[in-house]
Amino acid sequence: MTFAEPAAETCAGERDCKHGRGTNGCDDCKVRLFSVCGALEPEELDELDHLSQVKNFAAKTMLFDQGALAGSVFNLTEGIVRLYKSLPDGRRQIVGFALPGDFLGLALMDRYGVAAEAVTPVRVCRFTRAAFLTYVDGKPHLLRRLHEFAGHELSLAQDQMLLLGRRNADEKVAAFLLNLQARYGRIGAKSVNVPLPMSRQDIADYLGLTIETVSRTLTKLAKEKTVVVVPDGVRLLSTDRLDQLAAA
Amino acid sequence: MTFAEPAAETCAGERDCKHGRGTNGCDDCKVRLFSVCGALEPEELDELDHLSQVKNFAAKTMLFDQGALAGSVFNLTEGIVRLYKSLPDGRRQIVGFALPGDFLGLALMDRYGVAAEAVTPVRVCRFTRAAFLTYVDGKPHLLRRLHEFAGHELSLAQDQMLLLGRRNADEKVAAFLLNLQARYGRIGAKSVNVPLPMSRQDIADYLGLTIETVSRTLTKLAKEKTVVVVPDGVRLLSTDRLDQLAAA
DNA sequence: TGGACGCTTTGACCCATATCAATGCCGGTA
DNA sequence: TACCGGCATTGATATGGGTCAAAGCGTCCA
């Protein structure tokens, strides 16, 4: 989940980059962008790098709000971000968790379609929308990559619709755990130990359940030796069983 | 809902275009494409038009299947198409209904992420993926428009996640009716009479409900004078009440 | 004209998940 | 060390929507 857009130029919880490089960006960004944009020329990477600015956000602070003017594009380099939509009465649907390497605001629309909050302390590379657009506009192949990327995002969203509309609690939780494991794997931390830095409430709001049901489902999976619940995460004992539950 | 991709070069239910223009497309396409792509030069429109081919599909036939190689991009000119994902056990989630003017396969990925079936008899303008890509590649502004469009699609998908995960049956049905009304309005048929060419099963699979619940909800709305259920559709008596239920 | 079939509606009942309410389990801090 | 506040877990109960079953109701066709 990496699609939404950035808003506030100055945010509560925002601190200076420890790199102290001001507007010059950081190497993290190069790496991450490369993975999205495919083969860029070194000078292009440099150019892009110069457009970025490192920013930090404390846990629970908002990177941008739903409907806010989309002033920035972010690349998440550290931490976890939740993206969500809310109903006026407070009901909330988390539409995705962004992990390191993910982009926020890549849709390049003029307003953010979702809100984004730091789950953990977060570091991002920020581009102003204008600069990013200017950079991108002259590069059709990049535009193409971006569009492909958008298609992929849409496909993930549709998978989540299937999950929300047609799966039961066990299947939802199993799919969530496997999905998180796979994503951690892609950023170099593949393991049966799956950290869950987000709260039960976050998981519930992502899966269309309540905290109690999430909790009960996890203890149920634990009782049948499918997972072990540990502080701040779970250990997967039987991915087979989880696969069976999540059955795509 | 206009985002997915085309597959079969020849489909059951496929018939020749009554226009009899073979690979030369039809005027409908010009109009529809214009609405998505913004101001194109007349010669560009012609060029695009020449790439298209009109095809017809009978009701209940498949335009393309989930996971099939995405060989075509379609522009729907007549009829309604359902886009869906399925679970191995047959549970189905409809992720969107395409109305005239909508595109299918615009994500331009190599495989279709969802299946597409004609709900009613359908007419489309078809472009081969290759031709469409070639056409688009030289036109950065078109690529930009396409990307914006993708962002809009994603935003709609996220709204649907909120609906599926956090709304009750009444709210789901109300939102569905208002949404359909608005979309018919955009293609020139704004009216309190909302045709429902899709079956109750389709509506249920779109809203994450069962046929029975959809039916009961509609009769409930009818009893409280919010709608009138008529053959093949509903008449909206109190959009205020529906708005209140759907409350974004 | 009358089945027969497919779809929708309605009713009765049930169950998965929500809701409400303790209780437990830290981690911070006074 | 003890208190406090914020989650998470667990238990008891309620309920919205699912499931199962039976009518309605058109439409097509023999």
Coordinates of C-alpha atoms (C1' of nucleotides) in Angstrom, one line a residue:
Chain A
M1 CA 0.0 0.0 0.0
T2 CA 1.8 3.1 -1.1
F3 CA -0.7 5.3 -2.8
A4 CA -2.0 8.5 -1.3
E5 CA -0.8 12.0 -1.1
P6 CA 1.2 14.3 1.2
A7 CA -0.1 17.6 2.6
A8 CA 1.2 19.7 5.5
E9 CA 4.4 21.5 4.8
T10 CA 5.0 21.6 8.5
C11 CA 3.7 19.0 10.8
A12 CA 3.5 18.3 14.5
G13 CA 6.2 15.8 15.3
E14 CA 8.4 16.8 12.5
R15 CA 12.0 17.0 13.3
D16 CA 15.2 17.7 11.4
C17 CA 17.0 15.0 9.6
K18 CA 19.9 13.6 11.5
H19 CA 21.8 13.4 8.3
G20 CA 21.8 17.2 8.4
R21 CA 21.8 17.4 4.6
G22 CA 18.9 19.8 4.4
T23 CA 17.4 19.9 0.9
N24 CA 20.0 17.5 -0.5
G25 CA 18.2 14.3 0.3
C26 CA 19.8 11.0 1.3
D27 CA 21.1 7.8 -0.2
D28 CA 18.1 5.8 1.0
C29 CA 16.0 7.7 -1.5
K30 CA 18.1 6.6 -4.4
V31 CA 17.8 3.0 -3.5
R32 CA 14.1 3.1 -3.0
L33 CA 13.3 5.1 -6.0
F34 CA 15.4 2.9 -8.2
S35 CA 13.3 -0.1 -7.2
V36 CA 10.2 1.7 -8.4
C37 CA 11.4 3.5 -11.5
G38 CA 13.6 0.8 -13.0
A39 CA 16.9 1.6 -14.6
L40 CA 17.5 5.3 -14.3
E41 CA 20.7 6.9 -15.5
P42 CA 23.1 7.9 -12.6
E43 CA 22.7 11.5 -13.4
E44 CA 19.0 11.2 -13.2
L45 CA 19.2 9.6 -9.9
D46 CA 21.4 12.4 -8.7
E47 CA 19.0 15.0 -10.0
L48 CA 16.1 13.3 -8.2
D49 CA 18.1 13.0 -5.1
H50 CA 18.8 16.7 -5.0
L51 CA 15.1 17.3 -5.1
S52 CA 14.5 15.4 -1.9
Q53 CA 14.5 16.5 1.7
V54 CA 14.6 14.2 4.7
K55 CA 11.9 14.6 7.4
N56 CA 11.1 12.7 10.5
F57 CA 7.8 12.2 12.2
A58 CA 7.1 11.0 15.7
A59 CA 4.8 8.0 16.2
K60 CA 1.1 8.9 16.0
T61 CA 1.7 12.2 14.1
M62 CA 0.0 12.9 10.8
L63 CA 1.9 13.2 7.6
F64 CA -1.1 14.5 5.8
D65 CA -4.9 14.5 6.1
Q66 CA -7.5 13.2 3.8
G67 CA -8.6 15.9 1.4
A68 CA -5.7 18.2 2.1
L69 CA -3.9 19.9 -0.8
A70 CA -1.3 17.4 -2.0
G71 CA 1.9 19.4 -1.7
S72 CA 4.4 16.6 -1.5
V73 CA 5.3 13.2 -2.6
F74 CA 7.0 11.0 0.1
N75 CA 9.2 8.0 0.0
L76 CA 9.2 6.2 3.3
T77 CA 12.7 5.2 4.4
E78 CA 12.1 4.1 8.0
G79 CA 9.1 3.1 10.1
I80 CA 5.5 2.3 9.3
V81 CA 2.6 4.6 8.2
R82 CA -1.1 3.9 8.2
L83 CA -3.3 5.2 5.4
Y84 CA -7.0 5.5 6.2
K85 CA -10.4 7.0 5.4
S86 CA -12.9 7.9 8.1
L87 CA -16.7 8.2 8.3
P88 CA -18.1 11.3 10.0
D89 CA -19.1 9.2 13.1
G90 CA -15.5 8.1 13.6
R91 CA -15.6 4.7 12.0
R92 CA -12.2 4.2 10.3
Q93 CA -11.0 2.0 7.5
I94 CA -7.3 1.6 7.1
V95 CA -6.7 1.1 3.4
G96 CA -3.0 0.2 3.8
F97 CA 0.1 0.2 5.8
A98 CA 3.2 1.7 4.1
L99 CA 6.5 0.0 4.8
P100 CA 10.0 1.3 4.1
G101 CA 10.4 1.8 0.3
D102 CA 6.8 2.7 -0.3
F103 CA 5.6 5.9 -1.8
L104 CA 2.9 8.2 -0.5
G105 CA 1.3 10.6 -2.8
L106 CA 2.4 9.0 -6.1
A107 CA -1.1 9.4 -7.6
L108 CA -0.1 13.0 -8.1
M109 CA -3.7 14.2 -7.7
D110 CA -4.2 17.7 -6.3
R111 CA -5.6 16.4 -3.0
Y112 CA -4.8 13.5 -0.8
G113 CA -7.4 10.8 -1.0
V114 CA -6.6 9.3 2.4
A115 CA -5.0 10.4 5.6
A116 CA -1.5 9.2 6.6
E117 CA -0.3 8.8 10.2
A118 CA 3.0 7.5 11.5
V119 CA 2.5 4.2 13.4
T120 CA 6.1 4.2 14.6
P121 CA 8.6 6.9 14.4
V122 CA 9.1 7.5 10.7
R123 CA 11.6 8.9 8.3
V124 CA 10.7 10.0 4.8
C125 CA 12.3 11.6 1.8
R126 CA 10.0 14.3 0.7
F127 CA 9.7 15.9 -2.8
T128 CA 7.5 18.8 -3.5
R129 CA 4.8 17.9 -5.8
A130 CA 5.8 20.6 -8.2
A131 CA 9.4 19.5 -8.3
F132 CA 8.5 15.9 -8.7
L133 CA 6.1 16.7 -11.5
T134 CA 8.6 18.8 -13.3
Y135 CA 11.2 16.0 -13.0
V136 CA 8.8 13.3 -14.2
D137 CA 7.2 15.2 -17.0
G138 CA 10.2 15.1 -19.3
K139 CA 10.6 11.3 -18.8
P140 CA 8.0 9.2 -20.6
H141 CA 9.5 5.9 -19.5
L142 CA 9.3 7.1 -15.9
L143 CA 5.7 8.1 -16.4
R144 CA 5.0 4.6 -17.8
R145 CA 6.6 3.0 -14.8
L146 CA 4.5 5.2 -12.5
H147 CA 1.4 4.2 -14.3
E148 CA 2.2 0.5 -14.1
F149 CA 2.8 1.1 -10.4
A150 CA -0.6 2.6 -10.1
G151 CA -2.1 -0.4 -11.8
H152 CA -0.4 -2.6 -9.2
E153 CA -1.8 -0.5 -6.4
L154 CA -5.3 -0.8 -7.8
S155 CA -4.9 -4.5 -8.0
L156 CA -3.9 -4.7 -4.4
A157 CA -6.9 -2.5 -3.4
Q158 CA -9.2 -4.9 -5.3
D159 CA -7.7 -7.9 -3.4
Q160 CA -8.5 -6.1 -0.2
M161 CA -12.1 -5.6 -1.4
L162 CA -12.4 -9.3 -1.9
L163 CA -11.0 -9.8 1.6
L164 CA -13.3 -7.2 3.2
G165 CA -16.4 -8.3 1.4
R166 CA -16.1 -12.1 1.2
R167 CA -13.7 -13.5 3.9
N168 CA -14.4 -14.4 7.5
A169 CA -12.3 -13.4 10.5
D170 CA -9.9 -16.3 10.4
E171 CA -9.2 -15.9 6.7
K172 CA -8.7 -12.1 7.1
V173 CA -6.2 -12.5 9.9
A174 CA -4.3 -15.3 8.1
A175 CA -4.1 -13.3 4.9
F176 CA -2.9 -10.3 6.8
L177 CA -0.1 -12.1 8.5
L178 CA 1.1 -13.8 5.4
N179 CA 0.9 -10.5 3.4
L180 CA 2.9 -8.7 6.1
Q181 CA 5.5 -11.5 6.1
A182 CA 5.9 -11.3 2.4
R183 CA 6.3 -7.6 2.4
Y184 CA 8.9 -7.7 5.2
G185 CA 10.7 -10.3 3.1
R186 CA 10.8 -7.9 0.2
I187 CA 12.6 -5.3 2.2
G188 CA 15.1 -7.8 3.5
A189 CA 13.6 -9.2 6.7
K190 CA 12.0 -12.5 5.6
S191 CA 11.4 -14.5 8.7
V192 CA 8.7 -16.5 10.5
N193 CA 8.8 -13.7 13.1
V194 CA 6.4 -11.1 11.9
P195 CA 6.6 -7.8 13.8
L196 CA 3.2 -6.1 14.4
P197 CA 4.1 -2.6 15.3
M198 CA 0.6 -1.4 14.8
S199 CA -2.1 -1.8 17.5
R200 CA -4.9 -4.3 17.5
Q201 CA -7.2 -1.4 16.7
D202 CA -5.2 -0.7 13.6
I203 CA -5.3 -4.3 12.5
A204 CA -9.1 -4.4 13.2
D205 CA -9.6 -1.2 11.2
Y206 CA -7.6 -2.7 8.3
L207 CA -9.5 -6.0 8.3
G208 CA -13.0 -4.7 8.9
L209 CA -13.2 -6.3 12.3
T210 CA -13.1 -5.3 16.0
I211 CA -10.1 -5.5 18.4
E212 CA -11.8 -8.3 20.3
T213 CA -12.2 -10.4 17.2
V214 CA -8.6 -9.9 16.1
S215 CA -7.4 -10.8 19.6
R216 CA -9.6 -13.9 19.8
T217 CA -8.6 -15.0 16.3
L218 CA -4.9 -14.7 17.2
T219 CA -5.4 -16.7 20.4
K220 CA -7.4 -19.3 18.4
L221 CA -4.5 -19.6 15.9
A222 CA -2.1 -19.9 18.8
K223 CA -4.2 -22.6 20.5
E224 CA -4.1 -24.7 17.3
K225 CA -0.3 -24.2 17.0
T226 CA -0.5 -22.1 13.8
V227 CA 1.2 -19.1 15.3
V228 CA 2.8 -17.9 18.6
V229 CA 1.8 -14.5 19.8
V230 CA 4.9 -12.7 21.1
P231 CA 5.3 -9.1 22.4
D232 CA 5.0 -6.8 19.4
G233 CA 4.4 -9.5 16.8
V234 CA 3.8 -13.2 16.0
R235 CA 5.8 -16.1 15.0
L236 CA 4.4 -18.2 12.2
L237 CA 4.5 -21.9 13.0
S238 CA 2.5 -23.3 10.1
T239 CA 2.4 -21.1 7.0
D240 CA 0.7 -24.0 5.3
R241 CA -2.2 -23.7 7.6
L242 CA -2.3 -19.9 7.1
D243 CA -2.1 -20.4 3.4
Q244 CA -5.0 -22.7 3.5
L245 CA -7.0 -20.2 5.5
A246 CA -6.0 -17.3 3.3
A247 CA -6.5 -19.4 0.1
A248 CA -6.4 -16.9 -2.7
Chain B
M1 CA -15.2 1.5 -12.2
T2 CA -13.2 1.4 -15.3
F3 CA -9.9 -0.2 -14.5
A4 CA -9.0 -3.7 -15.4
E5 CA -7.8 -5.4 -18.5
P6 CA -9.0 -7.2 -21.7
A7 CA -7.9 -10.6 -22.8
A8 CA -9.5 -12.9 -25.2
E9 CA -9.1 -12.0 -28.9
T10 CA -12.2 -14.0 -29.7
C11 CA -15.0 -14.5 -27.2
A12 CA -18.1 -16.4 -26.9
G13 CA -20.9 -14.0 -27.6
E14 CA -18.8 -11.8 -29.8
R15 CA -20.5 -10.6 -32.9
D16 CA -19.7 -8.3 -35.7
C17 CA -20.2 -4.6 -35.4
K18 CA -23.4 -3.4 -37.0
H19 CA -21.6 -0.4 -38.2
G20 CA -19.7 -2.7 -40.4
R21 CA -16.5 -0.6 -40.1
G22 CA -14.2 -3.5 -39.3
T23 CA -11.0 -2.2 -37.8
N24 CA -11.8 1.4 -38.3
G25 CA -13.7 2.1 -35.1
C26 CA -16.7 4.2 -34.6
D27 CA -17.6 7.8 -33.7
D28 CA -18.7 6.7 -30.2
C29 CA -15.1 6.0 -29.4
K30 CA -14.0 9.5 -30.2
V31 CA -16.5 11.0 -27.9
R32 CA -15.7 8.7 -25.0
L33 CA -12.0 8.9 -25.3
F34 CA -12.1 12.6 -25.5
S35 CA -13.7 12.7 -22.1
V36 CA -10.9 10.8 -20.5
C37 CA -7.9 12.2 -22.4
G38 CA -8.8 15.8 -22.4
A39 CA -8.2 18.1 -25.3
L40 CA -6.7 16.0 -28.1
E41 CA -5.9 17.4 -31.5
P42 CA -8.4 16.3 -34.2
E43 CA -5.8 14.4 -36.1
E44 CA -4.9 12.5 -32.9
L45 CA -8.5 11.6 -32.4
D46 CA -8.7 10.3 -35.9
E47 CA -5.5 8.3 -35.4
L48 CA -6.9 6.8 -32.2
D49 CA -10.2 6.1 -33.9
H50 CA -8.5 4.1 -36.7
L51 CA -6.9 1.9 -34.1
S52 CA -10.2 0.8 -32.7
Q53 CA -12.5 -2.0 -33.6
V54 CA -16.1 -2.4 -32.6
K55 CA -17.2 -5.6 -30.9
N56 CA -20.4 -6.8 -29.4
F57 CA -20.9 -9.2 -26.5
A58 CA -24.1 -11.0 -25.5
A59 CA -25.2 -10.7 -21.9
K60 CA -23.4 -13.0 -19.5
T61 CA -20.5 -13.5 -21.8
M62 CA -17.0 -12.9 -20.6
L63 CA -14.9 -10.1 -22.1
F64 CA -11.8 -11.4 -20.4
D65 CA -10.8 -13.5 -17.4
Q66 CA -8.8 -12.7 -14.3
G67 CA -5.2 -13.5 -14.9
A68 CA -5.5 -13.8 -18.7
L69 CA -2.9 -12.1 -20.8
A70 CA -4.0 -8.5 -21.3
G71 CA -4.2 -8.2 -25.1
S72 CA -6.7 -5.4 -25.4
V73 CA -7.9 -2.2 -24.0
F74 CA -11.7 -1.6 -24.2
N75 CA -13.9 1.4 -24.2
L76 CA -17.4 0.5 -23.3
T77 CA -19.9 2.3 -25.6
E78 CA -23.1 0.4 -24.7
G79 CA -24.3 -1.8 -21.9
I80 CA -23.0 -2.7 -18.5
V81 CA -20.0 -4.9 -17.5
R82 CA -19.2 -6.4 -14.1
L83 CA -15.6 -6.6 -12.9
Y84 CA -14.9 -9.2 -10.2
K85 CA -12.4 -11.3 -8.4
S86 CA -13.3 -14.8 -7.1
L87 CA -12.1 -17.1 -4.4
P88 CA -11.4 -20.8 -5.3
D89 CA -14.6 -21.9 -3.5
G90 CA -16.7 -19.6 -5.7
R91 CA -17.2 -16.7 -3.4
R92 CA -17.1 -13.6 -5.6
Q93 CA -16.5 -9.9 -5.0
I94 CA -17.6 -7.5 -7.7
V95 CA -15.1 -4.7 -7.6
G96 CA -17.0 -2.5 -10.0
F97 CA -19.6 -2.0 -12.7
A98 CA -18.5 -0.4 -15.9
L99 CA -20.9 2.0 -17.6
P100 CA -20.8 3.4 -21.1
G101 CA -17.8 5.6 -21.4
D102 CA -15.7 3.6 -19.0
F103 CA -12.4 1.9 -20.0
L104 CA -11.4 -1.6 -19.3
G105 CA -7.7 -2.6 -19.2
L106 CA -6.4 0.9 -18.9
A107 CA -3.9 -0.2 -16.2
L108 CA -1.9 -1.5 -19.1
M109 CA -0.5 -4.4 -17.1
D110 CA 0.4 -7.6 -18.8
R111 CA -2.4 -9.5 -17.2
Y112 CA -5.9 -8.6 -16.3
G113 CA -6.3 -8.3 -12.5
V114 CA -10.0 -9.0 -12.6
A115 CA -12.5 -10.8 -14.8
A116 CA -15.1 -8.8 -16.9
E117 CA -18.5 -10.1 -17.9
A118 CA -21.3 -8.4 -19.8
V119 CA -24.3 -7.9 -17.5
T120 CA -26.4 -6.7 -20.5
P121 CA -25.6 -6.9 -24.2
V122 CA -22.5 -4.8 -24.6
R123 CA -20.8 -2.9 -27.3
V124 CA -17.1 -1.9 -27.0
C125 CA -14.4 -0.3 -29.0
R126 CA -11.4 -2.4 -28.7
F127 CA -7.7 -1.4 -29.1
T128 CA -4.9 -3.9 -29.1
R129 CA -2.7 -3.3 -26.1
A130 CA 0.3 -2.9 -28.4
A131 CA -1.4 -0.3 -30.6
F132 CA -2.7 1.6 -27.7
L133 CA 0.7 1.6 -26.0
T134 CA 2.4 2.7 -29.2
Y135 CA -0.1 5.5 -29.6
V136 CA 0.2 6.6 -26.0
D137 CA 3.9 6.4 -25.6
G138 CA 4.7 9.4 -27.8
K139 CA 2.2 11.6 -25.9
P140 CA 3.3 12.5 -22.4
H141 CA 0.3 14.6 -21.7
L142 CA -1.9 11.6 -22.4
L143 CA 0.2 9.5 -20.2
R144 CA -0.3 12.1 -17.4
R145 CA -4.0 12.1 -18.0
L146 CA -4.0 8.3 -17.8
H147 CA -2.1 8.4 -14.5
E148 CA -4.5 10.9 -13.0
F149 CA -7.2 8.6 -14.1
A150 CA -5.5 5.7 -12.3
G151 CA -5.3 7.7 -9.2
H152 CA -9.0 8.4 -9.4
E153 CA -9.7 4.7 -9.8
L154 CA -7.6 4.0 -6.8
S155 CA -9.5 6.5 -4.7
L156 CA -12.8 4.9 -5.7
A157 CA -11.5 1.5 -4.7
Q158 CA -10.5 2.9 -1.3
D159 CA -14.0 4.4 -0.9
Q160 CA -15.4 0.9 -1.6
M161 CA -13.0 -0.6 1.0
L162 CA -14.5 1.8 3.6
L163 CA -18.0 0.8 2.5
L164 CA -17.2 -2.9 2.7
G165 CA -15.3 -2.8 5.9
R166 CA -17.2 -0.3 8.0
R167 CA -20.8 0.2 6.8
N168 CA -23.9 -1.7 7.6
A169 CA -26.4 -3.1 5.0
D170 CA -28.6 0.0 4.9
E171 CA -25.7 2.3 4.4
K172 CA -24.2 0.0 1.7
V173 CA -27.4 -0.1 -0.3
A174 CA -28.1 3.6 0.0
A175 CA -24.6 4.5 -1.1
F176 CA -24.9 2.1 -4.0
L177 CA -28.1 3.6 -5.3
L178 CA -26.8 7.2 -5.0
N179 CA -23.6 6.3 -6.6
L180 CA -25.3 4.6 -9.6
Q181 CA -27.7 7.6 -9.9
A182 CA -24.7 10.0 -10.1
R183 CA -23.0 7.9 -12.6
Y184 CA -26.0 7.6 -14.9
G185 CA -26.3 11.4 -14.5
R186 CA -22.8 11.8 -15.8
I187 CA -23.6 9.9 -19.0
G188 CA -26.7 12.0 -19.6
A189 CA -29.5 10.1 -17.8
K190 CA -29.8 11.9 -14.5
S191 CA -33.1 10.9 -13.0
V192 CA -34.7 9.7 -9.8
N193 CA -35.4 6.5 -11.7
V194 CA -32.3 4.3 -11.3
P195 CA -32.2 1.3 -13.6
L196 CA -30.7 -1.8 -12.0
P197 CA -29.8 -4.0 -14.9
M198 CA -27.7 -6.2 -12.7
S199 CA -29.2 -9.0 -10.6
R200 CA -29.6 -9.0 -6.9
Q201 CA -26.8 -11.4 -6.7
D202 CA -24.5 -9.0 -8.5
I203 CA -25.5 -6.2 -6.1
A204 CA -24.9 -8.5 -3.2
D205 CA -21.5 -9.5 -4.5
Y206 CA -20.6 -5.8 -5.0
L207 CA -21.7 -4.8 -1.5
G208 CA -20.4 -7.8 0.5
L209 CA -24.0 -9.0 1.3
T210 CA -26.4 -11.8 0.4
I211 CA -29.2 -11.5 -2.1
E212 CA -31.7 -11.9 0.8
T213 CA -30.2 -9.0 2.7
V214 CA -30.2 -6.8 -0.4
S215 CA -33.8 -7.7 -1.1
R216 CA -34.9 -7.1 2.5
T217 CA -33.0 -3.8 2.6
L218 CA -34.8 -2.6 -0.5
T219 CA -38.2 -3.5 0.8
K220 CA -37.3 -1.8 4.1
L221 CA -36.4 1.4 2.2
A222 CA -39.6 1.0 0.2
K223 CA -41.7 0.7 3.4
E224 CA -40.3 3.9 4.8
K225 CA -41.0 5.7 1.5
T226 CA -37.4 6.3 0.7
V227 CA -37.5 4.4 -2.6
V228 CA -40.0 2.5 -4.8
V229 CA -38.9 -0.8 -6.2
V230 CA -40.0 -1.0 -9.9
P231 CA -39.2 -3.7 -12.5
D232 CA -35.5 -3.5 -13.4
G233 CA -34.8 -0.6 -11.1
V234 CA -35.8 1.7 -8.3
R235 CA -37.2 5.2 -8.1
L236 CA -35.6 7.4 -5.4
L237 CA -38.2 9.2 -3.4
S238 CA -36.0 10.7 -0.7
T239 CA -32.4 11.3 -1.7
D240 CA -32.0 13.2 1.5
R241 CA -32.7 10.0 3.5
L242 CA -30.3 8.1 1.3
D243 CA -27.7 10.7 1.7
Q244 CA -28.1 10.5 5.4
L245 CA -27.7 6.7 5.3
A246 CA -24.7 6.9 3.0
A247 CA -23.2 9.8 4.9
A248 CA -19.7 10.0 3.5
Chain C
dT1 C1' -52.5 -22.2 -22.0
dG2 C1' -49.8 -24.0 -18.9
dG3 C1' -45.7 -25.6 -17.2
dA4 C1' -41.1 -24.9 -16.1
dC5 C1' -37.3 -22.2 -15.1
dG6 C1' -34.9 -18.3 -13.1
dC7 C1' -35.0 -14.7 -10.2
dT8 C1' -36.9 -12.2 -6.2
dT9 C1' -39.2 -11.9 -1.9
dT10 C1' -40.5 -13.3 2.6
dG11 C1' -40.3 -16.0 6.8
dA12 C1' -38.0 -18.7 10.5
dC13 C1' -34.0 -19.7 12.6
dC14 C1' -29.0 -19.5 13.6
dC15 C1' -24.4 -18.1 14.1
dA16 C1' -20.2 -15.3 13.5
dT17 C1' -19.0 -11.3 15.0
dA18 C1' -20.2 -7.1 17.7
dT19 C1' -20.9 -5.2 22.1
dC20 C1' -20.3 -4.6 26.9
dA21 C1' -17.7 -5.4 30.8
dA22 C1' -14.0 -7.1 33.6
dT23 C1' -9.5 -8.4 34.2
dG24 C1' -4.7 -8.9 33.0
dC25 C1' -0.3 -7.1 31.7
dC26 C1' 3.1 -4.2 31.0
dG27 C1' 6.1 0.2 31.1
dG28 C1' 6.7 4.4 32.8
dT29 C1' 7.4 7.2 36.8
dA30 C1' 6.8 9.2 41.3
Chain D
dT1 C1' 7.9 -0.5 45.2
dA2 C1' 3.6 1.0 44.1
dC3 C1' 0.5 3.4 41.4
dC4 C1' -1.3 4.7 37.0
dG5 C1' -2.7 4.7 32.2
dG6 C1' -2.9 2.3 27.9
dC7 C1' -3.4 -1.7 25.4
dA8 C1' -4.7 -6.6 25.1
dT9 C1' -7.2 -10.5 26.5
dT10 C1' -11.1 -13.0 28.1
dG11 C1' -15.9 -13.8 29.2
dA12 C1' -20.9 -13.1 28.8
dT13 C1' -24.5 -11.6 26.0
dA14 C1' -26.7 -9.4 22.0
dT15 C1' -27.7 -8.8 17.2
dG16 C1' -27.1 -7.9 12.2
dG17 C1' -26.9 -10.4 8.7
dG18 C1' -26.4 -15.2 7.0
dT19 C1' -28.6 -19.7 6.0
dC20 C1' -32.3 -22.6 4.8
dA21 C1' -36.7 -23.1 3.0
dA22 C1' -40.8 -21.9 0.9
dA23 C1' -43.7 -19.0 -1.8
dG24 C1' -44.4 -15.4 -5.5
dC25 C1' -43.9 -13.7 -10.2
dG26 C1' -42.6 -13.1 -14.9
dT27 C1' -41.1 -14.8 -19.2
dC28 C1' -40.2 -18.0 -22.4
dC29 C1' -41.6 -21.6 -25.0
dA30 C1' -44.0 -26.1 -26.2

